[in-house]
Short mmCIF file of C-alpha atoms in Angstrom, two decimals:
data_model
loop_
_atom_site.label_atom_id
_atom_site.label_comp_id
_atom_site.label_asym_id
_atom_site.label_seq_id
_atom_site.Cartn_x
_atom_site.Cartn_y
_atom_site.Cartn_z
CA MET A 1 34.76 38.44 -97.36
CA ALA A 2 31.72 36.98 -95.69
CA ASP A 3 33.88 34.86 -93.42
CA ALA A 4 35.90 37.88 -92.43
CA LYS A 5 32.80 39.82 -91.54
CA GLU A 6 31.53 36.93 -89.41
CA ASN A 7 34.85 36.77 -87.59
CA GLU A 8 34.72 40.49 -86.95
CA LYS A 9 31.23 40.21 -85.51
CA GLY A 10 32.18 37.13 -83.48
CA HIS A 11 30.13 34.09 -82.49
CA PRO A 12 26.73 34.84 -81.08
CA GLY A 13 27.59 32.97 -77.89
CA ASP A 14 30.60 35.20 -77.34
CA ARG A 15 28.60 38.42 -77.18
CA PRO A 16 28.72 40.35 -73.84
CA VAL A 17 25.74 39.85 -71.48
CA VAL A 18 24.01 42.95 -70.24
CA GLN A 19 22.83 42.55 -66.61
CA VAL A 20 19.45 44.11 -65.81
CA PRO A 21 19.07 45.25 -62.19
CA VAL A 22 16.46 43.28 -60.22
CA GLN A 23 13.64 45.36 -58.91
CA TYR A 24 12.04 44.18 -55.65
CA VAL A 25 8.39 44.91 -55.27
CA TYR A 26 7.20 45.49 -51.72
CA THR A 27 3.53 44.91 -50.97
CA GLU A 28 1.67 46.12 -47.97
CA ALA A 29 1.08 43.55 -45.26
CA ASP A 30 -2.26 41.85 -45.06
CA GLU A 31 -4.63 43.81 -42.95
CA ASP A 32 -5.62 40.64 -40.99
CA GLU A 33 -2.00 39.74 -40.06
CA ILE A 34 -1.13 40.47 -36.40
CA SER A 35 2.45 41.33 -35.63
CA LEU A 36 4.28 41.43 -32.32
CA ILE A 37 3.96 45.20 -32.34
CA ASP A 38 0.17 44.83 -32.55
CA LEU A 39 0.14 42.47 -29.57
CA LEU A 40 2.26 44.79 -27.49
CA ALA A 41 0.10 47.72 -28.54
CA ALA A 42 -3.00 45.77 -27.44
CA LEU A 43 -1.45 45.12 -24.04
CA ALA A 44 -0.46 48.79 -23.80
CA ARG A 45 -4.04 49.87 -24.45
CA GLN A 46 -5.33 47.40 -21.83
CA LYS A 47 -2.52 48.00 -19.34
CA PHE A 48 -4.85 49.06 -16.53
CA LEU A 49 -6.96 45.92 -16.97
CA VAL A 50 -3.82 43.77 -16.69
CA PHE A 51 -2.64 45.73 -13.69
CA TRP A 52 -5.90 45.51 -11.72
CA ILE A 53 -6.56 41.81 -12.36
CA THR A 54 -3.00 40.90 -11.32
CA LEU A 55 -3.26 43.13 -8.26
CA ILE A 56 -6.58 41.56 -7.23
CA PHE A 57 -5.09 38.05 -7.41
CA PHE A 58 -2.01 39.19 -5.50
CA LEU A 59 -3.98 40.80 -2.65
CA GLY A 60 -6.54 37.99 -2.63
CA SER A 61 -3.87 35.31 -2.25
CA ILE A 62 -2.33 37.21 0.68
CA GLY A 63 -5.70 37.40 2.39
CA ALA A 64 -6.42 33.72 1.71
CA THR A 65 -3.15 32.59 3.28
CA PHE A 66 -4.04 34.35 6.52
CA LEU A 67 -7.46 32.69 6.54
CA LEU A 68 -5.97 29.18 6.16
CA THR A 69 -5.34 27.31 9.41
CA PRO A 70 -1.59 26.80 10.07
CA GLN A 71 -0.52 23.14 10.20
CA TYR A 72 2.48 21.85 12.15
CA LYS A 73 4.49 18.70 11.44
CA THR A 74 6.37 16.53 13.94
CA THR A 75 8.03 13.11 13.75
CA ALA A 76 8.70 10.21 16.12
CA THR A 77 11.09 7.42 15.09
CA VAL A 78 11.08 3.83 16.38
CA THR A 79 13.19 0.76 15.65
CA SER A 80 12.69 -2.94 16.29
CA ASN A 81 14.08 -6.38 15.54
CA VAL A 82 10.72 -7.08 13.89
CA ALA A 83 10.38 -6.55 10.14
CA ASP A 84 9.35 -2.99 9.39
CA SER A 85 6.59 -4.24 7.08
CA GLN A 86 4.94 -5.84 10.11
CA ILE A 87 5.27 -2.60 12.10
CA VAL A 88 3.62 -0.64 9.28
CA GLU A 89 0.80 -3.17 8.99
CA LEU A 90 0.28 -2.96 12.72
CA LEU A 91 0.18 0.84 12.67
CA LYS A 92 -2.29 0.71 9.78
CA SER A 93 -4.61 -1.52 11.76
CA ARG A 94 -7.87 -0.19 13.12
CA ALA A 95 -7.05 -1.50 16.60
CA VAL A 96 -4.07 0.86 16.93
CA GLN A 97 -6.01 3.79 15.50
CA ASP A 98 -8.91 3.12 17.88
CA ALA A 99 -6.53 3.14 20.84
CA VAL A 100 -5.19 6.56 19.82
CA LEU A 101 -8.70 7.91 19.16
CA ASP A 102 -9.75 6.81 22.64
CA ARG A 103 -7.20 9.25 24.00
CA PHE A 104 -7.88 12.31 21.82
CA ALA A 105 -11.46 11.95 20.53
CA PRO A 106 -14.58 12.37 22.71
CA GLU A 107 -15.58 9.39 24.83
CA ASP A 108 -18.69 8.75 22.73
CA TRP A 109 -16.92 8.94 19.37
CA ARG A 110 -17.98 5.38 18.49
CA GLU A 111 -21.66 6.30 18.84
CA LYS A 112 -21.22 9.45 16.73
CA THR A 113 -19.19 7.86 13.93
CA GLY A 114 -20.50 5.68 11.16
CA LEU A 115 -23.05 5.42 8.39
CA GLY A 116 -25.88 7.90 8.84
CA LYS A 117 -24.32 9.49 11.93
CA GLU A 118 -22.76 12.86 12.66
CA MET A 119 -19.45 12.21 10.89
CA THR A 120 -17.57 9.54 9.00
CA ARG A 121 -14.48 7.85 10.38
CA GLU A 122 -12.29 9.73 7.91
CA GLU A 123 -13.67 13.06 9.14
CA LEU A 124 -13.17 11.98 12.75
CA VAL A 125 -9.53 11.06 12.15
CA LYS A 126 -8.83 14.31 10.32
CA GLU A 127 -10.49 16.35 13.07
CA TYR A 128 -8.80 14.80 16.12
CA LEU A 129 -5.62 13.19 14.71
CA GLY A 130 -4.88 15.28 11.63
CA GLU A 131 -2.76 13.75 8.87
CA VAL A 132 -0.76 10.75 10.13
CA SER A 133 1.84 8.95 8.01
CA PHE A 134 4.31 6.14 8.64
CA GLU A 135 7.40 6.23 6.47
CA SER A 136 11.08 5.46 6.10
CA LYS A 137 13.61 7.29 3.97
CA GLY A 138 13.96 6.30 0.35
CA THR A 139 10.58 4.69 -0.30
CA GLY A 140 7.28 5.69 -1.80
CA LYS A 141 4.08 6.35 0.12
CA GLU A 142 0.82 4.48 0.13
CA TYR A 143 -2.01 6.85 0.88
CA ILE A 144 -5.24 5.71 2.46
CA GLY A 145 -7.40 8.78 2.77
CA GLU A 146 -5.49 11.25 4.90
CA VAL A 147 -3.08 8.56 6.12
CA SER A 148 -0.01 7.32 4.26
CA PHE A 149 2.36 4.50 5.09
CA GLU A 150 5.98 3.88 4.10
CA SER A 151 8.70 1.46 5.09
CA THR A 152 12.23 0.51 4.15
CA LYS A 153 12.56 -3.27 3.92
CA GLY A 154 15.10 -4.76 6.25
CA THR A 155 15.81 -1.67 8.34
CA GLY A 156 13.24 -2.14 11.09
CA ILE A 157 13.01 1.67 11.37
CA VAL A 158 9.69 3.47 10.94
CA SER A 159 8.98 7.19 11.29
CA ILE A 160 5.59 8.33 12.56
CA GLN A 161 4.73 11.75 11.15
CA VAL A 162 1.79 13.85 12.30
CA ILE A 163 0.51 17.08 10.74
CA TYR A 164 -1.94 18.91 13.00
CA ARG A 165 -3.13 22.44 13.70
CA ASP A 166 -1.87 22.40 17.30
CA PRO A 167 1.92 21.86 17.55
CA ALA A 168 1.82 20.51 21.11
CA GLN A 169 -0.99 18.07 20.36
CA ALA A 170 0.74 16.97 17.16
CA ALA A 171 3.67 15.77 19.28
CA GLU A 172 1.28 14.06 21.72
CA ILE A 173 -0.46 12.20 18.89
CA ALA A 174 2.85 10.92 17.46
CA ASN A 175 4.06 9.78 20.88
CA ALA A 176 0.68 8.14 21.52
CA TYR A 177 1.21 5.93 18.47
CA VAL A 178 4.59 4.93 19.90
CA ASN A 179 3.05 4.10 23.29
CA VAL A 180 0.31 1.97 21.70
CA LEU A 181 2.97 0.16 19.67
CA GLU A 182 5.07 -0.53 22.78
CA ASN A 183 2.03 -1.84 24.67
CA PHE A 184 1.19 -4.17 21.82
CA PHE A 185 4.74 -5.52 21.75
CA ARG A 186 4.57 -6.20 25.47
CA LYS A 187 1.38 -8.20 25.06
CA ASN A 188 2.08 -9.89 21.73
CA ALA A 189 5.19 -11.37 20.18
CA LEU A 190 5.96 -10.52 16.57
CA THR A 191 9.38 -12.09 16.05
CA ALA A 192 9.93 -15.03 13.70
CA ASN A 193 10.67 -17.29 16.67
CA ALA A 194 7.44 -16.22 18.34
CA GLU A 195 5.47 -16.89 15.16
CA ARG A 196 6.97 -20.36 14.98
CA ARG A 197 6.31 -20.98 18.68
CA LEU A 198 2.64 -20.08 18.24
CA TYR A 199 2.40 -22.31 15.19
CA PHE A 200 4.10 -25.26 16.92
CA SER A 201 1.92 -24.80 20.02
CA LYS A 202 -1.25 -25.14 17.93
CA GLU A 203 0.06 -28.27 16.21
CA LEU A 204 1.23 -29.67 19.56
CA GLU A 205 -2.19 -29.17 21.12
CA LYS A 206 -3.80 -30.88 18.16
CA ALA A 207 -1.41 -33.85 18.44
CA ARG A 208 -2.02 -34.10 22.19
CA TYR A 209 -5.78 -34.28 21.68
CA LYS A 210 -5.46 -36.88 18.91
CA SER A 211 -3.03 -38.95 20.98
CA LEU A 212 -5.45 -39.12 23.89
CA GLU A 213 -8.30 -39.98 21.53
CA ALA A 214 -6.29 -42.79 19.86
CA LYS A 215 -5.27 -44.17 23.27
CA GLU A 216 -8.89 -44.24 24.44
CA LYS A 217 -10.01 -46.04 21.29
CA PHE A 218 -7.26 -48.67 21.64
CA ASP A 219 -8.01 -49.19 25.33
CA SER A 220 -11.71 -49.62 24.59
CA LEU A 221 -10.87 -52.22 21.95
CA THR A 222 -8.62 -54.20 24.29
CA GLY A 223 -11.28 -54.05 26.99
CA LYS A 224 -13.92 -55.27 24.56
CA HIS A 225 -11.95 -58.40 23.61
CA GLY A 226 -10.19 -58.87 26.94
CA VAL A 227 -6.71 -58.68 25.39
CA GLN A 228 -3.74 -57.13 27.15
CA LEU A 229 -1.16 -55.22 25.13
CA SER A 230 1.64 -57.03 26.95
CA GLN A 231 0.44 -60.28 25.35
CA VAL A 232 1.21 -59.16 21.79
CA SER A 233 3.44 -56.07 22.01
CA ASP A 234 6.50 -58.14 21.08
CA ASP A 235 4.78 -59.58 18.01
CA ALA A 236 6.35 -58.80 14.61
CA PHE A 237 3.13 -57.33 13.22
CA PHE A 238 2.80 -54.84 16.09
CA GLN A 239 6.49 -53.99 15.89
CA ALA A 240 6.14 -53.31 12.13
CA ALA A 241 3.11 -51.13 12.83
CA ALA A 242 5.10 -49.21 15.44
CA ARG A 243 7.98 -48.66 13.00
CA ARG A 244 5.60 -47.40 10.33
CA ALA A 245 3.98 -45.10 12.89
CA ASP A 246 7.36 -43.69 13.95
CA LEU A 247 8.41 -43.09 10.35
CA ARG A 248 5.09 -41.48 9.48
CA ALA A 249 5.31 -39.25 12.57
CA LEU A 250 8.88 -38.28 11.62
CA LEU A 251 7.75 -37.33 8.11
CA ASP A 252 4.83 -35.22 9.36
CA SER A 253 6.96 -33.53 12.01
CA LYS A 254 9.51 -32.56 9.34
CA VAL A 255 6.70 -31.11 7.21
CA ILE A 256 5.34 -29.12 10.17
CA GLN A 257 8.85 -27.89 11.01
CA LEU A 258 9.33 -26.78 7.39
CA GLU A 259 6.04 -24.89 7.43
CA GLY A 260 7.02 -23.24 10.70
CA LEU A 261 10.39 -22.15 9.36
CA SER A 262 8.83 -20.85 6.15
CA LEU A 263 6.56 -18.43 8.02
CA MET A 264 9.11 -15.60 8.07
CA ALA A 265 12.47 -17.10 7.09
CA PRO A 266 13.77 -16.78 3.49
CA GLN A 267 13.45 -19.83 1.25
CA LEU A 268 17.25 -20.03 0.94
CA ASP A 269 17.66 -20.53 4.68
CA PRO A 270 20.03 -23.51 5.28
CA LYS A 271 17.54 -25.24 7.62
CA ILE A 272 14.77 -25.01 5.04
CA ILE A 273 17.03 -26.39 2.31
CA GLU A 274 18.10 -29.26 4.59
CA LEU A 275 14.49 -30.16 5.44
CA LYS A 276 13.45 -30.07 1.79
CA GLY A 277 16.20 -32.59 1.09
CA GLU A 278 15.24 -34.93 3.98
CA ILE A 279 11.48 -35.10 3.40
CA PRO A 280 11.53 -36.91 0.00
CA GLY A 281 13.86 -39.60 1.38
CA ILE A 282 11.65 -40.27 4.39
CA SER A 283 8.59 -40.34 2.14
CA ARG A 284 10.17 -42.95 -0.14
CA GLU A 285 11.20 -45.09 2.81
CA LEU A 286 7.66 -44.97 4.20
CA ALA A 287 6.22 -45.95 0.82
CA LEU A 288 8.37 -49.09 0.78
CA MET A 289 6.81 -50.32 4.00
CA THR A 290 3.71 -52.44 3.76
CA GLU A 291 0.69 -50.37 4.77
CA THR A 292 -1.48 -53.39 5.58
CA ALA A 293 0.32 -56.56 6.63
CA PRO A 294 -1.62 -59.88 6.51
CA VAL A 295 -2.54 -61.31 9.87
CA GLU A 296 -1.28 -64.82 10.19
CA ALA A 297 -3.00 -67.56 12.12
CA THR A 298 -0.33 -67.42 14.84
CA LEU A 299 -1.28 -63.80 15.67
CA THR A 300 -4.98 -64.68 15.67
CA GLU A 301 -4.35 -67.69 17.87
CA LYS A 302 -2.18 -65.71 20.27
CA MET A 303 -4.85 -63.05 20.70
CA GLU A 304 -7.64 -65.61 20.59
CA ILE A 305 -9.84 -63.27 18.58
CA PRO A 306 -11.17 -63.27 15.00
CA GLU A 307 -8.91 -62.22 12.16
CA GLU A 308 -10.92 -59.01 11.50
CA ALA A 309 -10.49 -57.96 15.11
CA ALA A 310 -6.74 -58.62 14.93
CA VAL A 311 -6.47 -56.31 11.89
CA GLU A 312 -8.36 -53.60 13.77
CA PHE A 313 -6.01 -54.09 16.74
CA ILE A 314 -2.99 -53.41 14.52
CA GLU A 315 -4.62 -50.34 12.94
CA ARG A 316 -5.58 -48.89 16.32
CA TYR A 317 -2.12 -49.64 17.64
CA HIS A 318 -0.56 -47.92 14.61
CA GLU A 319 -2.66 -44.76 15.11
CA MET A 320 -1.88 -44.66 18.83
CA LYS A 321 1.85 -45.02 18.25
CA TYR A 322 1.75 -42.45 15.42
CA TRP A 323 0.13 -39.72 17.52
CA GLU A 324 2.38 -40.50 20.47
CA ALA A 325 5.49 -40.16 18.29
CA LEU A 326 4.20 -37.00 16.58
CA HIS A 327 3.30 -35.47 19.94
CA ALA A 328 6.81 -36.14 21.23
CA ALA A 329 8.44 -34.67 18.09
CA LEU A 330 6.27 -31.53 18.22
CA ALA A 331 6.94 -31.11 21.92
CA ASP A 332 10.65 -31.04 21.12
CA LEU A 333 10.10 -28.45 18.35
CA TYR A 334 8.00 -26.33 20.69
CA GLU A 335 10.62 -26.34 23.43
CA ARG A 336 13.37 -25.40 21.00
CA SER A 337 11.27 -22.52 19.64
CA ARG A 338 10.69 -21.27 23.19
CA VAL A 339 14.43 -21.23 23.84
CA GLU A 340 15.10 -19.37 20.57
CA GLU A 341 12.36 -16.86 21.39
CA ALA A 342 13.82 -16.23 24.85
CA MET A 343 17.20 -15.56 23.29
CA ASN A 344 15.72 -13.15 20.68
CA PRO A 345 12.67 -11.40 22.18
CA ALA A 346 10.64 -8.82 20.26
CA VAL A 347 11.87 -5.35 21.14
CA ILE A 348 10.57 -1.90 20.24
CA GLN A 349 12.78 1.10 20.93
CA THR A 350 12.16 4.82 20.53
CA LEU A 351 14.96 6.53 18.66
CA ASP A 352 13.45 10.02 18.66
CA LYS A 353 10.44 11.28 20.54
CA ALA A 354 8.16 13.74 18.81
CA LEU A 355 8.63 17.35 19.90
CA ALA A 356 6.31 20.30 19.42
CA PRO A 357 7.43 22.03 16.18
CA GLU A 358 8.33 25.71 16.33
CA LYS A 359 7.55 26.56 12.69
CA ARG A 360 4.44 25.82 10.71
CA PHE A 361 4.65 23.17 8.00
CA LYS A 362 1.89 24.60 5.83
CA PRO A 363 0.44 26.66 4.26
CA ASN A 364 3.50 27.93 2.39
CA ARG A 365 2.39 31.54 2.06
CA LYS A 366 5.18 32.67 -0.26
CA LEU A 367 4.54 29.86 -2.71
CA ILE A 368 0.78 30.43 -2.67
CA VAL A 369 1.17 34.17 -3.32
CA ILE A 370 3.67 33.62 -6.15
CA LEU A 371 1.53 31.00 -7.89
CA ALA A 372 -1.66 33.02 -7.45
CA THR A 373 -0.03 36.16 -8.81
CA MET A 374 1.31 34.30 -11.84
CA LEU A 375 -2.13 32.80 -12.47
CA GLY A 376 -3.71 36.25 -12.17
CA PHE A 377 -1.16 37.71 -14.60
CA PHE A 378 -1.90 35.06 -17.25
CA ILE A 379 -5.64 35.56 -16.81
CA ALA A 380 -5.09 39.32 -17.13
CA ILE A 381 -3.15 38.86 -20.39
CA PHE A 382 -5.91 36.69 -21.80
CA SER A 383 -8.56 39.19 -20.68
CA ALA A 384 -6.60 42.04 -22.29
CA PHE A 385 -6.50 40.25 -25.63
CA MET A 386 -10.21 39.44 -25.42
CA ALA A 387 -11.04 43.05 -24.55
CA GLU A 388 -8.92 44.29 -27.45
CA PHE A 389 -10.61 41.83 -29.80
CA ALA A 390 -14.03 43.01 -28.66
CA ARG A 391 -13.01 46.66 -29.15
CA ARG A 392 -11.75 46.11 -32.66
CA ALA A 393 -14.74 43.99 -33.60
CA SER A 394 -17.17 46.63 -32.35
CA GLU A 395 -15.46 49.26 -34.56
CA ASP A 396 -15.66 47.08 -37.66
CA PRO A 397 -19.19 46.76 -39.09
CA LYS A 398 -18.20 43.50 -40.81
CA GLN A 399 -17.35 41.90 -37.44
CA GLU A 400 -20.36 43.27 -35.58
CA GLU A 401 -22.64 40.37 -36.54
CA LYS A 402 -20.01 37.79 -35.50
CA LEU A 403 -19.54 39.54 -32.18
CA ARG A 404 -23.29 39.52 -31.59
CA MET A 405 -23.40 35.74 -32.23
CA ILE A 406 -20.56 35.13 -29.77
CA LYS A 407 -22.25 37.18 -27.06
CA GLU A 408 -25.50 35.33 -27.64
CA ALA A 409 -23.71 31.95 -27.39
CA PHE A 410 -22.27 32.86 -23.98
CA ASN A 411 -25.53 34.35 -22.69
CA PRO A 412 -27.38 31.90 -20.34
CA MET A 413 -30.70 33.48 -21.22
CA THR A 414 -30.31 32.15 -24.76
CA TYR A 415 -30.57 28.58 -23.53
CA ILE A 416 -33.34 29.39 -21.04
CA ARG A 417 -35.41 30.89 -23.82
CA HIS A 418 -34.72 27.83 -25.95
CA VAL A 419 -35.88 25.43 -23.24
CA PHE A 420 -39.08 27.34 -22.42
CA ARG A 421 -39.65 28.54 -25.98
CA ILE A 422 -39.62 32.19 -24.92
CA ARG A 423 -39.46 34.67 -27.76
#
């Protein structure tokens, strides 16, 4: 009976579950929480403040753009067979800038410019030349004060840009730089062949002077001992000295030629590679030769002078022959460089002359007005929120003391009183 009753009631786990509806409890928002509606309401209350501040910035920017001096930009483009990096360095030089200033600045600008004088050089350039830049497409600028320089390696093309308040004078300044550059090219050579010619000419002049000096010393020695060169010139010791002198001169001439080629030519130039291969071989061959050969009795007897004097004769003879051979080798290098220079002279050509621009380059009035208006709008929004905060704080007695402390912190008189101990 008991089991039957339990079966009728069923297992406790099989009893139906009664679901109780969930009740959500809504609480009022925290009084300190600021919603988007509150922010918009604050802006609505301070709408006239936002409007007037934005309007003041808008009208002020328009007035400022009309007060700014218009600037005009023009460009002159030149090309040359000289590396553009050299052209840029030349245009950056003070000599070129002085030549242009002589044309546009007052005659006494040198007396008025400098430390402790009426104006600095930077101010002078800005006043009479404006902003001058040298650039080529696709490169970055290097600014030096108001002047920037750019170049594209390997093109030989440089643009001269001038920004000045007078459009006609801006074109004149750009063309003046071109004229100064052309005059410099006419007076000075900047090609690789010209650089090598100048280098070889200096070495040739040095060898000529040393050759004359060595010849005078040898002649004075022969005159002192009364010995004629014809008496011993066919001797083996003098012939060995002459061979060593020729080999030494050949080695030094190769080194000088390599240095001359390396001035502007790339290191992978075939001539440079060939010279670098020849020089070690000549150096080893020279090292195998005896630097100081013993003077036998036959040489001393033939010259009829002491052994020490015979050694000095050979040394002087070696030096004389060395400088003669080096002078001849450098003279050949110099002549070849002159021919190469004549075949490839330095040339500067004007691709585009600078013309007076028709439209101003700056100021960009539209951009200035837009940016100023946006700045004014953001300042107006911030001011509106601050004004709304001050209004709410003044209405709340709990915030009144905090507001008073903030005002005191931003009051300059607070700090003045603190410094002078004023109550």
